[in-house]
Amino acid sequence: MLPTLHEQFPLRGFNTFAVDVRARWFCRVHGADELAALAGDPRLDGLPRLVLGGGSNLLLTGDFDGLVIKVESAGLRDLGASGDAFHVEVGAGENWHATVERLLAMDRPGLENLALIPGDCGAAPIQNIGAYGLELAERFESLLAWDFETRQAVCMSASECDFGYRDSVFRHALADRRVILVVTLALPRQWQPVAGYADVAHELKARSVAQPTARDIFDAVVAIRRRKLPDPAVIGNAGSFFKNPIVSRDQHRALIAHHPSLVGYPLPGGRVKLAAAWLIDAAGLRGATRGRAGVYEKQALVLVNRGGATGAEILALAREVQEKVAEKFGIWLEPEPVIV
Ligand SMILES: Cc1cc2nc3c(=O)[nH]c(=O)nc-3n(C[C@H](O)[C@H](O)[C@H](O)COP(=O)(O)OP(=O)(O)OC[C@H]3O[C@@H](n4cnc5c(N)ncnc54)[C@H](O)[C@@H]3O)c2cc1C
């Protein structure tokens, strides 16, 4: 059945930057039959599409002259255990954090390090969400997606998703082509805490927790995030605006020689992941304001809408950050949110 199509639909409440733009067409979908109906509608022929979850990893730079599809497939199903995992199926439109919390209450731990990441479950595979020592890929089994080209639903394994650091096939070859409807997770039957990440370790120590439960880690991550990150309900933002750049061992050595306090994390194979927040801070941009856009005072990786900023203003600030960091360190920062 064709979902209701809204024309000239305001998107301000549908993106966490709170950018005030409109979509030429907007609809809510819950399953493959509605997507099939959309694919056959002549009004939408040839128009660009934007699939939308919670709008927390997007920068909308202007009105969208196409169809915005808000995915609202719901439900959470425990599929039982096999091998070393508990299998759980979750609708793409379910809120991510609420799902993490619900699974914890169902005695299905394993996602607690990813607590409080805004957005929906369907978007989690798109950039292989990650935080505090864990990535979705480590808990992912498969997904069900609708393909606009073949006009069929397709099941995809982890290897077909081609997950990388804040990356997957959905940001490249399959961008805007597949709509994720259901995600199946594989949660460990023999749960072990992931508590090696420095912030988490410090927080647990401060709470005098020596042998953390999943709930302890959940509480620690929530507390850290509440302290460090701006709440989009209060100040518009999309979390980290830039990915942490990865450099070779030689490049790292050369940088350290000039900037001894440079923060980096060694990766397997000798490469080093640099803290983009440190680079932005050292370029003198933490707390900067340009028009109504700004660099967040407490975390330089986050760009914020200080009130009424346009997407173009935020993008101009992002470009300035990229240019100043490139000038000082010879590194071009890559944006994390999808720029539309
Ligand atoms: C305060 C804050 C903190 C954050 N912290 C983190 C963090 O720690 N780690 C992290 O990885 N991210 C973080 N993010 C970014 C963001 O929350 C995640 O990327 C999240 O998964 C985006 O979900 P969403 O539903 O809001 O996606 P949206 O912003 O709606 O969409 C993001 C992209 O996914 C696509 N998409 C969305 N849903 C679907 C679907 N069902 N099928 C196909 N494509 C789809 C969209 O087209 C778009 O390209 C943070 C954001 C904020 C605002």
Short mmCIF file of C-alpha atoms and ligand atoms in Angstrom, two decimals:
data_model
loop_
_atom_site.label_atom_id
_atom_site.label_comp_id
_atom_site.label_asym_id
_atom_site.label_seq_id
_atom_site.Cartn_x
_atom_site.Cartn_y
_atom_site.Cartn_z
CA MET A 1 0.00 0.00 0.00
CA LEU A 2 1.29 3.48 -0.87
CA PRO A 3 2.23 5.38 2.30
CA THR A 4 0.79 8.88 2.74
CA LEU A 5 2.95 11.40 0.88
CA HIS A 6 3.35 14.83 2.46
CA GLU A 7 4.42 17.69 0.20
CA GLN A 8 6.80 20.51 1.24
CA PHE A 9 7.37 18.81 4.57
CA PRO A 10 9.38 20.66 7.29
CA LEU A 11 12.43 18.67 8.45
CA ARG A 12 13.52 20.82 11.38
CA GLY A 13 12.23 18.31 13.94
CA PHE A 14 13.78 15.41 11.99
CA ASN A 15 17.48 16.32 12.17
CA THR A 16 19.45 16.81 15.40
CA PHE A 17 21.25 19.87 13.98
CA ALA A 18 17.73 21.39 13.92
CA VAL A 19 18.35 22.85 10.48
CA ASP A 20 15.15 24.37 9.13
CA VAL A 21 14.68 22.96 5.61
CA ARG A 22 11.88 21.23 3.71
CA ALA A 23 11.48 18.02 1.75
CA ARG A 24 9.53 18.16 -1.50
CA TRP A 25 8.00 14.79 -0.50
CA PHE A 26 8.04 12.96 2.84
CA CYS A 27 6.58 9.63 3.94
CA ARG A 28 6.83 7.09 6.74
CA VAL A 29 7.38 3.43 5.88
CA HIS A 30 7.10 0.29 7.96
CA GLY A 31 7.86 -2.50 5.50
CA ALA A 32 8.76 -3.70 2.02
CA ASP A 33 5.22 -3.50 0.60
CA GLU A 34 5.12 0.28 1.13
CA LEU A 35 8.55 0.67 -0.45
CA ALA A 36 7.40 -1.37 -3.45
CA ALA A 37 4.41 0.94 -3.82
CA LEU A 38 6.66 4.02 -3.68
CA ALA A 39 8.92 2.60 -6.36
CA GLY A 40 5.96 2.49 -8.73
CA ASP A 41 4.61 6.01 -8.09
CA PRO A 42 5.05 8.25 -11.17
CA ARG A 43 5.20 11.44 -9.05
CA LEU A 44 8.45 10.19 -7.56
CA ASP A 45 10.04 8.98 -10.77
CA GLY A 46 13.66 10.00 -11.08
CA LEU A 47 13.65 12.03 -7.86
CA PRO A 48 16.52 11.68 -5.41
CA ARG A 49 15.75 9.77 -2.23
CA LEU A 50 16.93 10.27 1.32
CA VAL A 51 16.38 7.51 3.86
CA LEU A 52 15.95 8.92 7.33
CA GLY A 53 16.23 7.45 10.80
CA GLY A 54 16.64 9.79 13.76
CA GLY A 55 18.48 12.41 11.70
CA SER A 56 21.45 12.42 14.11
CA ASN A 57 24.17 11.83 11.54
CA LEU A 58 23.09 14.22 8.83
CA LEU A 59 23.82 17.77 7.78
CA LEU A 60 21.04 19.11 5.58
CA THR A 61 22.49 22.00 3.58
CA GLY A 62 19.25 23.08 1.87
CA ASP A 63 15.72 22.06 0.93
CA PHE A 64 15.63 18.47 -0.33
CA ASP A 65 14.11 18.33 -3.80
CA GLY A 66 13.16 14.67 -3.61
CA LEU A 67 11.58 12.02 -1.41
CA VAL A 68 12.49 11.62 2.26
CA ILE A 69 11.64 8.13 3.53
CA LYS A 70 11.39 7.96 7.32
CA VAL A 71 11.84 4.31 8.33
CA GLU A 72 9.56 3.25 11.17
CA SER A 73 9.63 -0.57 11.09
CA ALA A 74 9.13 -1.63 14.71
CA GLY A 75 9.57 -4.63 16.99
CA LEU A 76 12.14 -6.60 18.93
CA ARG A 77 12.23 -10.40 18.80
CA ASP A 78 14.42 -12.77 20.79
CA LEU A 79 15.36 -15.54 18.34
CA GLY A 80 17.02 -17.70 21.01
CA ALA A 81 20.56 -19.02 21.24
CA SER A 82 22.83 -21.02 18.98
CA GLY A 83 26.59 -21.47 18.96
CA ASP A 84 28.11 -18.80 21.16
CA ALA A 85 25.45 -16.13 20.58
CA PHE A 86 21.98 -14.98 21.50
CA HIS A 87 20.21 -13.79 18.35
CA VAL A 88 17.90 -10.80 18.46
CA GLU A 89 15.98 -9.20 15.63
CA VAL A 90 15.09 -5.52 15.84
CA GLY A 91 13.05 -3.22 13.61
CA ALA A 92 15.04 -0.44 11.89
CA GLY A 93 12.76 2.24 13.32
CA GLU A 94 13.41 1.28 16.95
CA ASN A 95 15.43 3.80 18.93
CA TRP A 96 18.99 2.55 19.41
CA HIS A 97 19.54 3.55 23.04
CA ALA A 98 16.13 2.27 24.15
CA THR A 99 16.99 -1.05 22.45
CA VAL A 100 20.34 -1.29 24.26
CA GLU A 101 18.57 -0.67 27.56
CA ARG A 102 15.75 -3.09 26.79
CA LEU A 103 18.19 -5.86 25.87
CA LEU A 104 20.06 -5.30 29.10
CA ALA A 105 16.80 -5.70 31.03
CA MET A 106 16.15 -8.95 29.07
CA ASP A 107 19.54 -10.26 30.21
CA ARG A 108 20.98 -9.87 26.72
CA PRO A 109 24.07 -7.72 27.36
CA GLY A 110 26.72 -6.87 24.78
CA LEU A 111 25.77 -3.42 23.49
CA GLU A 112 26.30 -1.41 26.70
CA ASN A 113 29.43 0.38 25.39
CA LEU A 114 27.22 1.83 22.65
CA ALA A 115 24.65 3.26 25.06
CA LEU A 116 23.24 6.73 24.47
CA ILE A 117 24.21 6.91 20.80
CA PRO A 118 21.28 8.81 19.30
CA GLY A 119 19.30 7.54 16.33
CA ASP A 120 17.61 4.37 15.21
CA CYS A 121 18.68 0.74 14.89
CA GLY A 122 18.39 0.82 11.08
CA ALA A 123 21.11 3.46 10.81
CA ALA A 124 23.55 1.64 13.10
CA PRO A 125 25.09 -0.44 10.26
CA ILE A 126 25.41 2.57 7.93
CA GLN A 127 28.53 3.93 9.61
CA ASN A 128 29.14 0.86 11.80
CA ILE A 129 28.52 2.89 14.95
CA GLY A 130 31.19 2.65 17.56
CA ALA A 131 32.15 4.06 20.93
CA TYR A 132 34.22 3.25 24.01
CA GLY A 133 36.02 0.25 22.58
CA LEU A 134 33.18 -1.46 20.68
CA GLU A 135 31.73 -1.32 17.17
CA LEU A 136 28.40 -2.59 15.91
CA ALA A 137 30.25 -5.00 13.57
CA GLU A 138 31.28 -7.03 16.64
CA ARG A 139 27.62 -7.68 17.52
CA PHE A 140 26.11 -7.78 14.04
CA GLU A 141 24.72 -10.88 12.36
CA SER A 142 22.69 -9.82 9.31
CA LEU A 143 20.11 -7.36 8.04
CA LEU A 144 17.09 -7.24 5.81
CA ALA A 145 16.92 -4.37 3.34
CA TRP A 146 14.74 -3.25 0.46
CA ASP A 147 16.62 -2.61 -2.78
CA PHE A 148 15.25 0.17 -4.96
CA GLU A 149 16.99 -1.14 -8.09
CA THR A 150 15.90 -4.79 -8.01
CA ARG A 151 12.68 -3.85 -6.16
CA GLN A 152 13.16 -6.79 -3.82
CA ALA A 153 14.01 -7.38 -0.18
CA VAL A 154 17.48 -8.78 0.35
CA CYS A 155 19.25 -10.32 3.34
CA MET A 156 22.86 -9.20 3.88
CA SER A 157 25.59 -10.80 5.98
CA ALA A 158 28.32 -8.88 7.85
CA SER A 159 30.84 -9.50 5.07
CA GLU A 160 28.41 -8.12 2.46
CA CYS A 161 28.07 -4.96 4.59
CA ASP A 162 31.86 -4.48 4.37
CA PHE A 163 32.16 -2.72 7.73
CA GLY A 164 35.12 -0.46 8.45
CA TYR A 165 35.89 2.41 10.82
CA ARG A 166 32.68 4.51 10.69
CA ASP A 167 32.09 2.95 7.31
CA SER A 168 30.17 0.33 5.36
CA VAL A 169 29.05 -0.47 1.83
CA PHE A 170 25.98 1.72 2.48
CA ARG A 171 28.19 4.81 2.38
CA HIS A 172 29.64 3.81 -1.00
CA ALA A 173 28.33 1.35 -3.62
CA LEU A 174 24.89 1.02 -2.02
CA ALA A 175 24.38 4.65 -0.91
CA ASP A 176 20.70 5.63 -1.18
CA ARG A 177 19.89 2.31 -2.85
CA ARG A 178 18.94 0.05 0.07
CA VAL A 179 16.53 0.74 2.90
CA ILE A 180 17.34 -1.28 6.01
CA LEU A 181 14.17 -2.68 7.58
CA VAL A 182 15.40 -5.20 10.16
CA VAL A 183 18.76 -5.75 11.89
CA THR A 184 19.72 -9.07 13.50
CA LEU A 185 22.25 -8.90 16.31
CA ALA A 186 24.44 -11.66 17.73
CA LEU A 187 25.06 -11.01 21.43
CA PRO A 188 27.67 -13.02 23.32
CA ARG A 189 26.43 -15.92 25.47
CA GLN A 190 29.64 -15.74 27.48
CA TRP A 191 29.59 -12.02 28.16
CA GLN A 192 32.89 -10.33 29.00
CA PRO A 193 33.21 -6.64 29.89
CA VAL A 194 34.83 -4.33 27.33
CA ALA A 195 36.38 -1.96 29.84
CA GLY A 196 39.85 -1.24 28.47
CA TYR A 197 39.02 2.14 26.94
CA ALA A 198 40.67 4.80 29.12
CA ASP A 199 37.53 6.87 29.85
CA VAL A 200 35.54 3.78 30.81
CA ALA A 201 38.36 2.41 32.97
CA HIS A 202 38.67 5.76 34.81
CA GLU A 203 34.95 6.07 35.32
CA LEU A 204 34.69 2.53 36.74
CA LYS A 205 37.65 3.22 39.03
CA ALA A 206 36.04 6.45 40.23
CA ARG A 207 32.93 4.41 41.03
CA SER A 208 35.05 1.78 42.83
CA VAL A 209 33.86 -0.95 40.46
CA ALA A 210 36.51 -3.63 40.10
CA GLN A 211 34.48 -6.37 38.38
CA PRO A 212 31.98 -4.52 36.22
CA THR A 213 28.64 -5.95 35.20
CA ALA A 214 27.09 -4.93 31.90
CA ARG A 215 24.88 -2.52 33.86
CA ASP A 216 27.99 -0.93 35.44
CA ILE A 217 29.45 -0.33 31.99
CA PHE A 218 26.14 1.00 30.69
CA ASP A 219 25.92 3.45 33.64
CA ALA A 220 29.56 4.50 33.22
CA VAL A 221 29.17 5.14 29.47
CA VAL A 222 25.94 7.09 29.99
CA ALA A 223 27.60 9.24 32.67
CA ILE A 224 30.69 9.95 30.53
CA ARG A 225 28.59 10.83 27.49
CA ARG A 226 26.28 13.13 29.48
CA ARG A 227 29.33 15.02 30.75
CA LYS A 228 31.13 15.31 27.43
CA LEU A 229 28.58 15.58 24.67
CA PRO A 230 25.93 18.21 24.05
CA ASP A 231 22.33 16.99 24.21
CA PRO A 232 20.79 17.63 20.75
CA ALA A 233 17.49 18.46 22.47
CA VAL A 234 19.29 21.48 23.98
CA ILE A 235 21.89 22.43 21.36
CA GLY A 236 21.74 21.19 17.78
CA ASN A 237 24.59 18.86 16.77
CA ALA A 238 25.36 15.55 15.07
CA GLY A 239 27.95 14.23 17.51
CA SER A 240 31.51 13.98 16.17
CA PHE A 241 31.64 15.99 12.98
CA PHE A 242 34.96 14.52 11.83
CA LYS A 243 36.44 11.03 11.79
CA ASN A 244 39.68 10.47 13.65
CA PRO A 245 42.32 10.41 10.89
CA ILE A 246 44.55 7.37 10.50
CA VAL A 247 48.18 7.97 9.59
CA SER A 248 51.23 5.82 8.88
CA ARG A 249 53.87 5.17 11.53
CA ASP A 250 56.33 7.47 9.70
CA GLN A 251 53.80 10.28 9.40
CA HIS A 252 53.05 9.90 13.11
CA ARG A 253 56.74 10.06 13.99
CA ALA A 254 57.17 13.25 11.94
CA LEU A 255 54.12 14.85 13.57
CA ILE A 256 55.19 13.92 17.10
CA ALA A 257 58.61 15.50 16.47
CA HIS A 258 56.90 18.87 15.99
CA HIS A 259 53.93 18.36 18.32
CA PRO A 260 55.04 16.21 21.27
CA SER A 261 51.63 16.28 22.99
CA LEU A 262 49.76 14.98 19.89
CA VAL A 263 47.21 12.35 20.97
CA GLY A 264 47.16 9.10 18.99
CA TYR A 265 46.14 5.46 19.45
CA PRO A 266 48.29 2.74 17.87
CA LEU A 267 46.45 0.37 15.53
CA PRO A 268 47.42 -3.16 14.54
CA GLY A 269 49.85 -3.02 11.62
CA GLY A 270 51.71 0.05 12.84
CA ARG A 271 49.29 2.77 11.77
CA VAL A 272 48.09 5.35 14.29
CA LYS A 273 44.62 6.84 14.80
CA LEU A 274 44.92 10.50 15.75
CA ALA A 275 42.45 12.32 17.99
CA ALA A 276 40.79 14.78 15.60
CA ALA A 277 39.57 16.76 18.63
CA TRP A 278 43.19 17.39 19.65
CA LEU A 279 44.07 18.61 16.13
CA ILE A 280 41.10 21.01 16.07
CA ASP A 281 41.89 22.26 19.55
CA ALA A 282 45.56 22.78 18.64
CA ALA A 283 44.47 24.67 15.51
CA GLY A 284 42.84 27.13 17.92
CA LEU A 285 39.25 26.41 16.98
CA ARG A 286 37.69 24.94 20.14
CA GLY A 287 34.82 27.20 21.17
CA ALA A 288 34.96 29.21 17.90
CA THR A 289 31.75 30.84 16.68
CA ARG A 290 31.03 31.77 13.06
CA GLY A 291 27.63 33.34 12.64
CA ARG A 292 25.21 30.96 14.32
CA ALA A 293 27.45 27.89 14.03
CA GLY A 294 30.16 26.91 16.46
CA VAL A 295 32.78 24.43 17.64
CA TYR A 296 31.61 22.97 20.95
CA GLU A 297 33.58 24.30 23.92
CA LYS A 298 33.85 20.98 25.78
CA GLN A 299 34.62 18.77 22.76
CA ALA A 300 36.20 20.27 19.65
CA LEU A 301 35.08 17.36 17.47
CA VAL A 302 31.47 18.48 17.73
CA LEU A 303 30.06 21.31 15.62
CA VAL A 304 26.94 22.93 17.03
CA ASN A 305 24.02 25.04 15.92
CA ARG A 306 24.03 27.92 18.40
CA GLY A 307 20.47 28.80 17.32
CA GLY A 308 18.98 29.20 13.86
CA ALA A 309 22.11 28.24 11.90
CA THR A 310 21.64 27.13 8.32
CA GLY A 311 23.26 23.96 7.01
CA ALA A 312 25.42 26.17 4.79
CA GLU A 313 26.76 28.07 7.84
CA ILE A 314 27.64 24.80 9.58
CA LEU A 315 29.26 23.48 6.41
CA ALA A 316 31.32 26.69 6.02
CA LEU A 317 32.61 26.26 9.58
CA ALA A 318 33.43 22.61 8.84
CA ARG A 319 35.46 23.72 5.80
CA GLU A 320 37.34 26.27 7.92
CA VAL A 321 38.18 23.54 10.44
CA GLN A 322 39.40 21.26 7.63
CA GLU A 323 41.53 24.03 6.10
CA LYS A 324 43.11 25.20 9.38
CA VAL A 325 43.93 21.63 10.46
CA ALA A 326 45.39 20.90 7.00
CA GLU A 327 47.50 24.07 7.14
CA LYS A 328 48.93 23.23 10.56
CA PHE A 329 49.27 19.43 10.37
CA GLY A 330 48.98 18.48 6.68
CA ILE A 331 45.95 16.29 7.47
CA TRP A 332 42.55 16.66 5.78
CA LEU A 333 39.76 15.73 8.20
CA GLU A 334 36.90 13.71 6.75
CA PRO A 335 33.37 14.53 7.90
CA GLU A 336 31.48 11.78 9.72
CA PRO A 337 27.85 12.86 9.11
CA VAL A 338 26.28 12.45 5.71
CA ILE A 339 26.12 15.87 4.00
CA VAL A 340 22.97 16.27 1.92
C1 LIG B 1 25.24 13.70 20.50
C2 LIG B 1 25.60 12.66 19.47
C3 LIG B 1 26.50 11.67 19.79
C4 LIG B 1 26.85 10.69 18.85
N1 LIG B 1 27.74 9.72 19.19
C5 LIG B 1 28.08 8.75 18.31
C6 LIG B 1 29.02 7.74 18.68
O1 LIG B 1 29.51 7.68 19.79
N2 LIG B 1 29.33 6.80 17.75
C7 LIG B 1 28.78 6.81 16.50
O2 LIG B 1 29.12 5.91 15.71
N3 LIG B 1 27.89 7.75 16.13
C8 LIG B 1 27.53 8.72 17.00
N4 LIG B 1 26.65 9.71 16.64
C9 LIG B 1 26.11 9.73 15.27
C10 LIG B 1 24.73 9.05 15.12
O3 LIG B 1 24.04 9.03 16.32
C11 LIG B 1 24.83 7.64 14.59
O4 LIG B 1 25.53 7.61 13.36
C12 LIG B 1 23.46 6.99 14.37
O5 LIG B 1 23.59 5.64 14.00
C13 LIG B 1 22.62 7.72 13.33
O6 LIG B 1 21.30 7.21 13.42
P1 LIG B 1 20.08 7.98 12.83
O7 LIG B 1 18.90 7.06 12.91
O8 LIG B 1 19.92 9.29 13.48
O9 LIG B 1 20.54 8.14 11.31
P2 LIG B 1 20.24 9.34 10.32
O10 LIG B 1 20.99 10.55 10.73
O11 LIG B 1 18.79 9.49 10.10
O12 LIG B 1 20.91 8.77 8.98
C14 LIG B 1 22.30 8.61 8.88
C15 LIG B 1 22.61 7.91 7.55
O13 LIG B 1 22.05 6.61 7.57
C16 LIG B 1 21.10 6.45 6.50
N5 LIG B 1 20.00 5.66 7.05
C17 LIG B 1 19.32 5.89 8.21
N6 LIG B 1 18.42 4.92 8.42
C18 LIG B 1 18.51 4.06 7.38
C19 LIG B 1 17.84 2.85 7.02
N7 LIG B 1 16.89 2.31 7.78
N8 LIG B 1 18.20 2.25 5.85
C20 LIG B 1 19.17 2.77 5.05
N9 LIG B 1 19.84 3.89 5.34
C21 LIG B 1 19.51 4.53 6.49
C22 LIG B 1 20.70 7.87 6.12
O14 LIG B 1 20.26 7.92 4.76
C23 LIG B 1 22.00 8.61 6.34
O15 LIG B 1 22.85 8.39 5.24
C24 LIG B 1 26.26 10.71 17.56
C25 LIG B 1 25.34 11.72 17.23
C26 LIG B 1 24.99 12.68 18.19
C27 LIG B 1 23.99 13.73 17.83
#
